[in-house]
């Protein structure tokens, strides 16, 4: 099985954003595994203000998880 | 009764994604138990950008729960 | 007063899903107490992909609460 | 000033639902203080499946807060 | 710079609602700094049931933060 | 790589709002990297009540993370 997430730990808060984005996209990928369909949908959400805000919100929820996993990089 | 979730514990963060997806789908399954209806709806949400983002968000909330259950795999 | 929730504690993670579903439905029931109206609305949300995802999300938030209440069944 | 919330503490998980509902409604009340307008809107959301799910979700977030405030009634 | 939030601490759970409402409105204010535009939009959301529920949800998320900041006023 | 977030720590609750807004906007920026497209979308969401509320909600989720990272500025 493809390894796409080895740890929630990152060096910095900024780096913590990447696994959050990856997790958000993986949630879409597991719901719609067909990459062609996802590619076809990209212009639909990437040029819609509310769709972009919704995508940012999923990232925000995952970032909350990543931040807790890293004890907020204290 | 069918056993579909024995534990929230997983070995790795990546494995933690599966119970999160299962819980998200179970929430739909318990709300609409008819598998035929759910099957009929699949092309509707699986080919709609916002629907896919909404599905990813439910997974994100459950993943937050799974990550806390696993002490973030520290 | 009808007793519909005695405890947040359950034996297993799978059993924890039931109070989460019950709490989600109770939130609807307290907002719309008329069972006839709720019954009339059932086919509307139960055959709409996004409505089912929204329902699953409310369950996910309550499940997060139940899981914390059970120390994640560690 | 009208006292509408003295404590987040309740005896039981079921009782904990009431301050959650009150807080959710207060959020609407502070955003739209005109009771006549709110009354006029009631049939709109109370007979719409997604509106009822959205209302239940706000209650779920507040219930999460109330449950934590009561150490999950352990 | 205008000081609009000095602390998350409040005496009571009821008082805790005010910084939550302020934070929710500040999120709108920083996204749309033009007070005239915001004023023009008020009748749109203040007389729409779902818009009012969405506003209440943002307050609920901030109230969760405020409650944790005050150790739930135990 | 451009450094846009060095720490989640801020002196005050009010200052904590800025990284929350930055994180919310970064989630949009990483989903739609084309600044011209984002600029074109601005009048769409900035003059829509529900879009502004959705944006405020993403900020609220990030602010929750920032507040926890700062131990609620106790």
Short mmCIF file of C-alpha atoms in Angstrom, two decimals:
data_model
loop_
_atom_site.label_atom_id
_atom_site.label_comp_id
_atom_site.label_asym_id
_atom_site.label_seq_id
_atom_site.Cartn_x
_atom_site.Cartn_y
_atom_site.Cartn_z
CA UNK A 1 0.00 0.00 0.00
CA UNK A 2 1.27 3.46 -0.90
CA UNK A 3 2.69 5.24 2.15
CA UNK A 4 1.43 8.82 2.08
CA UNK A 5 1.61 9.80 5.74
CA UNK A 6 4.36 8.57 8.02
CA UNK A 7 3.90 10.98 10.96
CA UNK A 8 1.90 13.97 12.16
CA UNK A 9 5.09 15.51 13.57
CA UNK A 10 6.71 18.47 11.81
CA UNK A 11 9.54 20.83 12.71
CA UNK A 12 7.54 24.05 12.46
CA UNK A 13 3.92 25.36 12.44
CA UNK A 14 4.34 26.26 8.78
CA UNK A 15 5.45 22.73 7.88
CA UNK A 16 2.45 21.44 9.80
CA UNK A 17 0.23 22.87 7.10
CA UNK A 18 1.36 20.32 4.51
CA UNK A 19 0.08 17.13 6.20
CA UNK A 20 -3.17 19.04 6.90
CA UNK A 21 -3.58 19.82 3.19
CA UNK A 22 -2.61 16.22 2.31
CA UNK A 23 -5.18 14.77 4.74
CA UNK A 24 -7.89 17.06 3.38
CA UNK A 25 -7.14 15.98 -0.20
CA UNK A 26 -6.90 12.31 0.83
CA UNK A 27 -10.42 12.56 2.21
CA UNK A 28 -11.56 13.60 -1.27
CA UNK A 29 -9.36 10.98 -2.92
CA UNK A 30 -10.79 8.13 -0.86
CA UNK A 31 -14.32 9.31 -1.58
CA UNK A 32 -13.63 9.72 -5.31
CA UNK A 33 -10.66 7.50 -6.24
CA UNK A 34 -10.87 8.34 -9.97
CA UNK A 35 -8.11 10.92 -10.59
CA UNK A 36 -9.65 11.88 -13.95
CA UNK A 37 -12.93 12.84 -12.30
CA UNK A 38 -11.11 14.84 -9.63
CA UNK A 39 -9.05 16.60 -12.33
CA UNK A 40 -12.26 17.47 -14.23
CA UNK A 41 -13.72 18.99 -11.03
CA UNK A 42 -10.71 21.17 -10.26
CA UNK A 43 -11.77 24.26 -12.28
CA UNK A 44 -15.23 24.01 -10.67
CA UNK A 45 -14.06 24.44 -7.06
CA UNK A 46 -10.80 26.30 -7.72
CA UNK A 47 -12.69 29.21 -9.27
CA UNK A 48 -15.54 29.38 -6.77
CA UNK A 49 -15.14 31.52 -3.66
CA UNK A 50 -17.31 29.42 -1.35
CA UNK A 51 -15.78 26.16 -2.59
CA UNK A 52 -12.33 27.52 -1.77
CA UNK A 53 -13.50 28.57 1.71
CA UNK A 54 -14.96 25.10 2.27
CA UNK A 55 -11.64 23.53 1.24
CA UNK A 56 -9.79 25.86 3.61
CA UNK A 57 -12.11 24.79 6.42
CA UNK A 58 -11.29 21.10 5.99
CA UNK A 59 -7.60 22.04 6.10
CA UNK A 60 -8.28 24.08 9.28
CA UNK A 61 -9.81 21.06 11.03
CA UNK A 62 -6.86 18.85 10.07
CA UNK A 63 -4.40 21.62 11.04
CA UNK A 64 -6.00 21.67 14.48
CA UNK A 65 -5.22 17.96 14.75
CA UNK A 66 -1.64 18.39 13.51
CA UNK A 67 -1.03 21.31 15.91
CA UNK A 68 -2.23 19.25 18.88
CA UNK A 69 -0.05 16.35 17.71
CA UNK A 70 2.96 18.68 17.82
CA UNK A 71 2.05 20.23 21.21
CA UNK A 72 1.66 23.45 19.23
CA UNK A 73 5.40 23.47 18.55
CA UNK A 74 6.02 24.92 22.02
CA UNK B 1 -25.18 -7.26 15.52
CA UNK B 2 -22.54 -6.76 12.83
CA UNK B 3 -19.20 -5.70 14.35
CA UNK B 4 -17.81 -2.91 12.22
CA UNK B 5 -15.55 -1.06 14.68
CA UNK B 6 -13.58 -2.88 17.34
CA UNK B 7 -11.15 -0.14 18.36
CA UNK B 8 -10.08 3.42 17.58
CA UNK B 9 -6.43 2.38 17.95
CA UNK B 10 -4.22 2.01 14.88
CA UNK B 11 -0.51 1.47 14.36
CA UNK B 12 0.12 4.56 12.25
CA UNK B 13 -1.44 7.96 11.38
CA UNK B 14 -2.11 6.70 7.87
CA UNK B 15 -3.97 3.64 9.18
CA UNK B 16 -5.97 6.00 11.40
CA UNK B 17 -7.65 7.36 8.30
CA UNK B 18 -9.59 4.16 7.66
CA UNK B 19 -11.74 4.11 10.83
CA UNK B 20 -12.37 7.83 10.21
CA UNK B 21 -13.69 7.09 6.70
CA UNK B 22 -15.68 4.12 8.06
CA UNK B 23 -17.27 6.26 10.82
CA UNK B 24 -18.18 8.97 8.28
CA UNK B 25 -19.83 6.44 6.00
CA UNK B 26 -21.57 4.73 8.94
CA UNK B 27 -23.16 8.07 9.81
CA UNK B 28 -24.69 8.11 6.34
CA UNK B 29 -25.58 4.42 6.54
CA UNK B 30 -27.47 4.81 9.82
CA UNK B 31 -29.34 7.82 8.43
CA UNK B 32 -30.16 6.06 5.16
CA UNK B 33 -30.00 2.27 5.76
CA UNK B 34 -31.15 1.40 2.21
CA UNK B 35 -27.97 0.42 0.32
CA UNK B 36 -29.78 0.77 -3.01
CA UNK B 37 -30.63 4.40 -2.32
CA UNK B 38 -27.06 5.12 -1.21
CA UNK B 39 -25.73 3.43 -4.38
CA UNK B 40 -28.05 5.56 -6.52
CA UNK B 41 -26.72 8.72 -4.82
CA UNK B 42 -23.06 7.89 -5.32
CA UNK B 43 -22.63 9.53 -8.79
CA UNK B 44 -24.38 12.63 -7.43
CA UNK B 45 -21.86 13.39 -4.67
CA UNK B 46 -18.82 11.63 -6.17
CA UNK B 47 -18.86 13.99 -9.17
CA UNK B 48 -19.59 17.21 -7.31
CA UNK B 49 -16.69 19.26 -5.97
CA UNK B 50 -18.48 20.71 -2.93
CA UNK B 51 -20.04 17.36 -2.05
CA UNK B 52 -16.59 15.78 -2.03
CA UNK B 53 -15.25 18.58 0.18
CA UNK B 54 -18.18 18.09 2.58
CA UNK B 55 -17.41 14.36 2.74
CA UNK B 56 -13.75 15.11 3.41
CA UNK B 57 -14.79 17.42 6.25
CA UNK B 58 -16.75 14.68 8.03
CA UNK B 59 -13.69 12.44 7.71
CA UNK B 60 -11.55 15.28 9.12
CA UNK B 61 -13.73 15.53 12.24
CA UNK B 62 -13.59 11.78 12.81
CA UNK B 63 -9.82 11.75 12.10
CA UNK B 64 -9.42 14.35 14.85
CA UNK B 65 -11.15 11.91 17.21
CA UNK B 66 -9.02 8.94 16.06
CA UNK B 67 -5.79 10.95 16.38
CA UNK B 68 -6.66 11.95 19.95
CA UNK B 69 -7.56 8.32 20.71
CA UNK B 70 -4.05 7.32 19.58
CA UNK B 71 -2.28 10.15 21.44
CA UNK B 72 -1.32 11.37 17.97
CA UNK B 73 0.87 8.27 17.51
CA UNK B 74 3.63 9.92 19.56
CA UNK C 1 -39.87 14.05 31.58
CA UNK C 2 -38.92 11.25 29.17
CA UNK C 3 -35.42 9.90 29.93
CA UNK C 4 -33.63 9.46 26.62
CA UNK C 5 -29.97 9.69 27.66
CA UNK C 6 -28.72 8.30 30.96
CA UNK C 7 -24.97 8.31 30.29
CA UNK C 8 -22.34 9.07 27.66
CA UNK C 9 -20.46 5.90 28.68
CA UNK C 10 -20.52 2.83 26.43
CA UNK C 11 -18.65 -0.45 26.44
CA UNK C 12 -17.15 -0.13 22.96
CA UNK C 13 -16.38 2.47 20.26
CA UNK C 14 -19.08 0.95 18.08
CA UNK C 15 -21.69 1.27 20.83
CA UNK C 16 -20.59 4.88 21.26
CA UNK C 17 -22.11 5.64 17.88
CA UNK C 18 -25.67 5.17 19.12
CA UNK C 19 -25.79 8.03 21.67
CA UNK C 20 -24.10 10.20 19.00
CA UNK C 21 -26.90 9.43 16.52
CA UNK C 22 -29.51 9.91 19.27
CA UNK C 23 -28.08 13.32 20.26
CA UNK C 24 -27.98 14.43 16.60
CA UNK C 25 -31.62 13.45 16.13
CA UNK C 26 -32.63 15.02 19.46
CA UNK C 27 -31.19 18.32 18.21
CA UNK C 28 -33.63 18.11 15.29
CA UNK C 29 -36.45 16.93 17.53
CA UNK C 30 -36.09 19.86 19.94
CA UNK C 31 -35.99 22.31 17.03
CA UNK C 32 -38.99 20.72 15.32
CA UNK C 33 -41.03 18.86 17.97
CA UNK C 34 -43.79 17.86 15.52
CA UNK C 35 -43.10 14.20 14.62
CA UNK C 36 -45.45 14.44 11.63
CA UNK C 37 -43.43 17.25 10.10
CA UNK C 38 -40.17 15.38 10.72
CA UNK C 39 -41.66 12.24 9.12
CA UNK C 40 -42.74 14.27 6.07
CA UNK C 41 -39.16 15.60 5.71
CA UNK C 42 -37.51 12.20 5.88
CA UNK C 43 -37.62 11.37 2.13
CA UNK C 44 -36.23 14.86 1.41
CA UNK C 45 -32.96 14.43 3.32
CA UNK C 46 -32.70 10.62 3.19
CA UNK C 47 -32.47 10.70 -0.61
CA UNK C 48 -30.14 13.68 -0.95
CA UNK C 49 -26.39 13.10 -0.90
CA UNK C 50 -25.40 16.40 0.70
CA UNK C 51 -28.19 16.18 3.29
CA UNK C 52 -26.91 12.74 4.31
CA UNK C 53 -23.35 14.07 4.57
CA UNK C 54 -24.58 16.97 6.73
CA UNK C 55 -26.39 14.50 9.01
CA UNK C 56 -23.22 12.38 9.24
CA UNK C 57 -21.27 15.50 10.24
CA UNK C 58 -23.56 16.24 13.19
CA UNK C 59 -23.10 12.63 14.30
CA UNK C 60 -19.31 13.06 13.91
CA UNK C 61 -19.29 16.07 16.26
CA UNK C 62 -21.34 14.21 18.86
CA UNK C 63 -19.18 11.08 18.41
CA UNK C 64 -16.14 13.21 19.20
CA UNK C 65 -17.84 14.18 22.48
CA UNK C 66 -18.80 10.57 23.29
CA UNK C 67 -15.27 9.31 22.51
CA UNK C 68 -13.73 11.89 24.85
CA UNK C 69 -16.30 10.97 27.51
CA UNK C 70 -15.11 7.35 27.27
CA UNK C 71 -11.38 8.22 27.24
CA UNK C 72 -11.42 6.76 23.74
CA UNK C 73 -12.15 3.32 25.19
CA UNK C 74 -8.45 2.92 26.04
CA UNK D 1 -29.39 42.66 32.19
CA UNK D 2 -31.51 39.53 31.80
CA UNK D 3 -29.75 36.48 33.30
CA UNK D 4 -30.21 33.60 30.89
CA UNK D 5 -27.24 31.35 31.71
CA UNK D 6 -25.94 30.98 35.26
CA UNK D 7 -23.76 27.88 34.83
CA UNK D 8 -22.65 25.25 32.33
CA UNK D 9 -22.99 22.58 35.03
CA UNK D 10 -25.92 20.12 34.94
CA UNK D 11 -26.75 16.99 36.87
CA UNK D 12 -27.01 14.66 33.89
CA UNK D 13 -25.97 14.37 30.20
CA UNK D 14 -29.61 14.74 29.19
CA UNK D 15 -29.97 17.98 31.18
CA UNK D 16 -26.79 19.20 29.51
CA UNK D 17 -28.72 19.42 26.26
CA UNK D 18 -30.83 22.35 27.43
CA UNK D 19 -28.04 24.94 27.90
CA UNK D 20 -26.66 23.76 24.52
CA UNK D 21 -30.02 24.49 22.84
CA UNK D 22 -30.29 27.81 24.73
CA UNK D 23 -26.78 28.90 23.64
CA UNK D 24 -27.53 27.97 20.01
CA UNK D 25 -30.74 30.02 20.06
CA UNK D 26 -29.02 32.91 21.86
CA UNK D 27 -26.50 33.07 19.01
CA UNK D 28 -29.43 33.65 16.64
CA UNK D 29 -31.11 36.05 19.07
CA UNK D 30 -28.01 38.25 19.39
CA UNK D 31 -27.61 38.30 15.61
CA UNK D 32 -31.30 39.08 15.01
CA UNK D 33 -32.71 40.69 18.19
CA UNK D 34 -36.16 41.29 16.63
CA UNK D 35 -38.39 38.49 18.01
CA UNK D 36 -41.03 39.20 15.35
CA UNK D 37 -38.55 38.56 12.56
CA UNK D 38 -37.35 35.35 14.25
CA UNK D 39 -40.97 34.22 14.66
CA UNK D 40 -41.66 34.88 10.98
CA UNK D 41 -38.62 32.74 10.04
CA UNK D 42 -39.62 29.75 12.16
CA UNK D 43 -41.77 27.94 9.55
CA UNK D 44 -38.95 28.44 7.03
CA UNK D 45 -36.29 26.49 8.94
CA UNK D 46 -38.57 24.26 11.01
CA UNK D 47 -39.94 22.63 7.86
CA UNK D 48 -36.67 22.30 5.96
CA UNK D 49 -34.57 19.18 6.46
CA UNK D 50 -31.16 20.80 5.91
CA UNK D 51 -32.07 23.80 8.07
CA UNK D 52 -32.98 21.43 10.92
CA UNK D 53 -29.69 19.54 10.47
CA UNK D 54 -27.78 22.85 10.56
CA UNK D 55 -29.58 23.81 13.78
CA UNK D 56 -28.75 20.41 15.28
CA UNK D 57 -25.08 20.96 14.38
CA UNK D 58 -24.88 24.23 16.31
CA UNK D 59 -26.43 22.44 19.30
CA UNK D 60 -23.82 19.64 18.86
CA UNK D 61 -20.93 22.13 19.07
CA UNK D 62 -22.38 23.74 22.21
CA UNK D 63 -23.12 20.29 23.69
CA UNK D 64 -19.46 19.41 23.22
CA UNK D 65 -18.60 22.49 25.31
CA UNK D 66 -21.19 21.65 27.99
CA UNK D 67 -20.00 18.02 28.19
CA UNK D 68 -16.39 19.12 28.69
CA UNK D 69 -17.56 21.63 31.32
CA UNK D 70 -19.15 18.74 33.22
CA UNK D 71 -16.17 16.37 32.81
CA UNK D 72 -18.58 14.25 30.77
CA UNK D 73 -20.62 13.56 33.90
CA UNK D 74 -18.11 10.88 34.95
CA UNK E 1 -4.12 49.96 16.65
CA UNK E 2 -7.66 49.77 18.07
CA UNK E 3 -7.81 47.42 21.08
CA UNK E 4 -10.93 45.31 20.73
CA UNK E 5 -10.06 42.22 22.78
CA UNK E 6 -7.96 42.43 25.94
CA UNK E 7 -8.69 38.99 27.43
CA UNK E 8 -10.68 35.80 26.91
CA UNK E 9 -11.48 35.72 30.65
CA UNK E 10 -14.98 36.61 31.88
CA UNK E 11 -16.71 36.37 35.23
CA UNK E 12 -19.60 34.16 34.09
CA UNK E 13 -20.63 31.77 31.27
CA UNK E 14 -23.18 34.33 30.11
CA UNK E 15 -20.55 37.08 29.90
CA UNK E 16 -18.38 34.66 27.92
CA UNK E 17 -20.85 34.94 25.06
CA UNK E 18 -19.88 38.55 24.28
CA UNK E 19 -16.23 37.98 23.28
CA UNK E 20 -17.47 34.98 21.23
CA UNK E 21 -19.90 37.23 19.32
CA UNK E 22 -17.20 39.92 18.98
CA UNK E 23 -14.67 37.41 17.57
CA UNK E 24 -17.25 36.07 15.09
CA UNK E 25 -18.03 39.59 13.86
CA UNK E 26 -14.32 40.51 13.75
CA UNK E 27 -13.75 37.56 11.39
CA UNK E 28 -16.30 39.15 9.04
CA UNK E 29 -14.86 42.64 9.60
CA UNK E 30 -11.31 41.58 8.70
CA UNK E 31 -12.58 39.81 5.58
CA UNK E 32 -14.75 42.76 4.52
CA UNK E 33 -13.34 45.91 6.18
CA UNK E 34 -15.86 48.24 4.45
CA UNK E 35 -18.52 49.00 7.10
CA UNK E 36 -20.91 50.33 4.42
CA UNK E 37 -20.85 47.00 2.58
CA UNK E 38 -21.39 45.08 5.82
CA UNK E 39 -24.31 47.40 6.71
CA UNK E 40 -25.87 46.82 3.28
CA UNK E 41 -25.63 43.02 3.83
CA UNK E 42 -27.28 43.05 7.25
CA UNK E 43 -30.91 42.70 6.07
CA UNK E 44 -29.82 39.83 3.79
CA UNK E 45 -28.50 37.56 6.56
CA UNK E 46 -30.56 38.92 9.46
CA UNK E 47 -33.80 37.85 7.76
CA UNK E 48 -32.65 34.47 6.49
CA UNK E 49 -33.05 31.46 8.75
CA UNK E 50 -30.01 29.50 7.49
CA UNK E 51 -27.81 32.60 7.53
CA UNK E 52 -28.74 33.19 11.17
CA UNK E 53 -27.95 29.54 12.01
CA UNK E 54 -24.57 29.85 10.25
CA UNK E 55 -23.81 32.99 12.29
CA UNK E 56 -24.80 31.16 15.48
CA UNK E 57 -22.41 28.33 14.54
CA UNK E 58 -19.42 30.65 14.27
CA UNK E 59 -20.32 32.05 17.70
CA UNK E 60 -20.56 28.46 19.02
CA UNK E 61 -17.02 27.64 17.86
CA UNK E 62 -15.64 30.82 19.48
CA UNK E 63 -17.69 30.17 22.64
CA UNK E 64 -16.05 26.75 22.87
CA UNK E 65 -12.68 28.54 22.86
CA UNK E 66 -13.79 31.10 25.46
CA UNK E 67 -15.23 28.38 27.73
CA UNK E 68 -11.95 26.42 27.62
CA UNK E 69 -10.05 29.65 28.32
CA UNK E 70 -12.14 30.11 31.48
CA UNK E 71 -11.85 26.44 32.59
CA UNK E 72 -15.61 26.34 32.02
CA UNK E 73 -16.10 28.77 34.93
CA UNK E 74 -15.73 25.87 37.40
CA UNK F 1 10.56 28.58 0.54
CA UNK F 2 8.72 31.71 1.70
CA UNK F 3 8.40 31.80 5.50
CA UNK F 4 4.87 32.92 6.34
CA UNK F 5 4.34 31.44 9.80
CA UNK F 6 7.17 31.23 12.33
CA UNK F 7 5.14 30.54 15.49
CA UNK F 8 1.60 30.16 16.83
CA UNK F 9 2.57 32.19 19.92
CA UNK F 10 1.34 35.78 20.31
CA UNK F 11 1.44 38.28 23.14
CA UNK F 12 -2.31 38.86 23.38
CA UNK F 13 -5.66 37.26 22.38
CA UNK F 14 -6.19 40.09 19.90
CA UNK F 15 -2.82 39.45 18.24
CA UNK F 16 -3.75 35.78 18.06
CA UNK F 17 -6.38 36.67 15.49
CA UNK F 18 -3.80 37.53 12.82
CA UNK F 19 -2.17 34.08 12.43
CA UNK F 20 -5.71 32.63 12.42
CA UNK F 21 -6.69 34.89 9.50
CA UNK F 22 -3.35 34.12 7.76
CA UNK F 23 -3.86 30.34 8.12
CA UNK F 24 -7.43 30.61 6.77
CA UNK F 25 -6.23 32.57 3.73
CA UNK F 26 -3.26 30.20 3.23
CA UNK F 27 -5.71 27.31 2.99
CA UNK F 28 -7.37 29.12 0.08
CA UNK F 29 -3.98 30.08 -1.40
CA UNK F 30 -2.69 26.50 -1.42
CA UNK F 31 -5.94 25.30 -3.01
CA UNK F 32 -5.93 28.09 -5.64
CA UNK F 33 -2.33 29.32 -6.03
CA UNK F 34 -3.21 31.76 -8.86
CA UNK F 35 -3.38 35.21 -7.20
CA UNK F 36 -5.21 36.65 -10.22
CA UNK F 37 -8.03 34.15 -9.85
CA UNK F 38 -8.27 34.82 -6.10
CA UNK F 39 -8.34 38.57 -6.78
CA UNK F 40 -11.16 38.10 -9.33
CA UNK F 41 -13.16 36.15 -6.70
CA UNK F 42 -12.82 38.76 -3.97
CA UNK F 43 -15.92 40.86 -4.85
CA UNK F 44 -17.95 37.62 -5.05
CA UNK F 45 -17.37 36.53 -1.44
CA UNK F 46 -16.68 39.95 0.10
CA UNK F 47 -20.16 41.16 -0.81
CA UNK F 48 -22.08 38.02 0.13
CA UNK F 49 -23.32 37.62 3.69
CA UNK F 50 -23.08 33.82 3.87
CA UNK F 51 -19.67 33.79 2.20
CA UNK F 52 -18.40 36.23 4.84
CA UNK F 53 -19.85 34.06 7.61
CA UNK F 54 -18.16 30.98 6.10
CA UNK F 55 -14.84 32.84 6.02
CA UNK F 56 -15.31 33.89 9.65
CA UNK F 57 -15.93 30.25 10.56
CA UNK F 58 -12.62 29.09 9.11
CA UNK F 59 -10.92 31.85 11.10
CA UNK F 60 -12.80 30.67 14.23
CA UNK F 61 -11.45 27.11 13.84
CA UNK F 62 -7.88 28.38 13.42
CA UNK F 63 -8.34 30.83 16.32
CA UNK F 64 -9.32 27.88 18.50
CA UNK F 65 -5.99 26.28 17.58
CA UNK F 66 -4.02 29.47 18.22
CA UNK F 67 -5.74 30.02 21.58
CA UNK F 68 -4.88 26.48 22.71
CA UNK F 69 -1.29 27.01 21.51
CA UNK F 70 -1.08 30.08 23.78
CA UNK F 71 -2.75 28.37 26.78
CA UNK F 72 -5.50 30.94 26.26
CA UNK F 73 -3.09 33.71 27.26
CA UNK F 74 -3.65 32.89 30.95
#
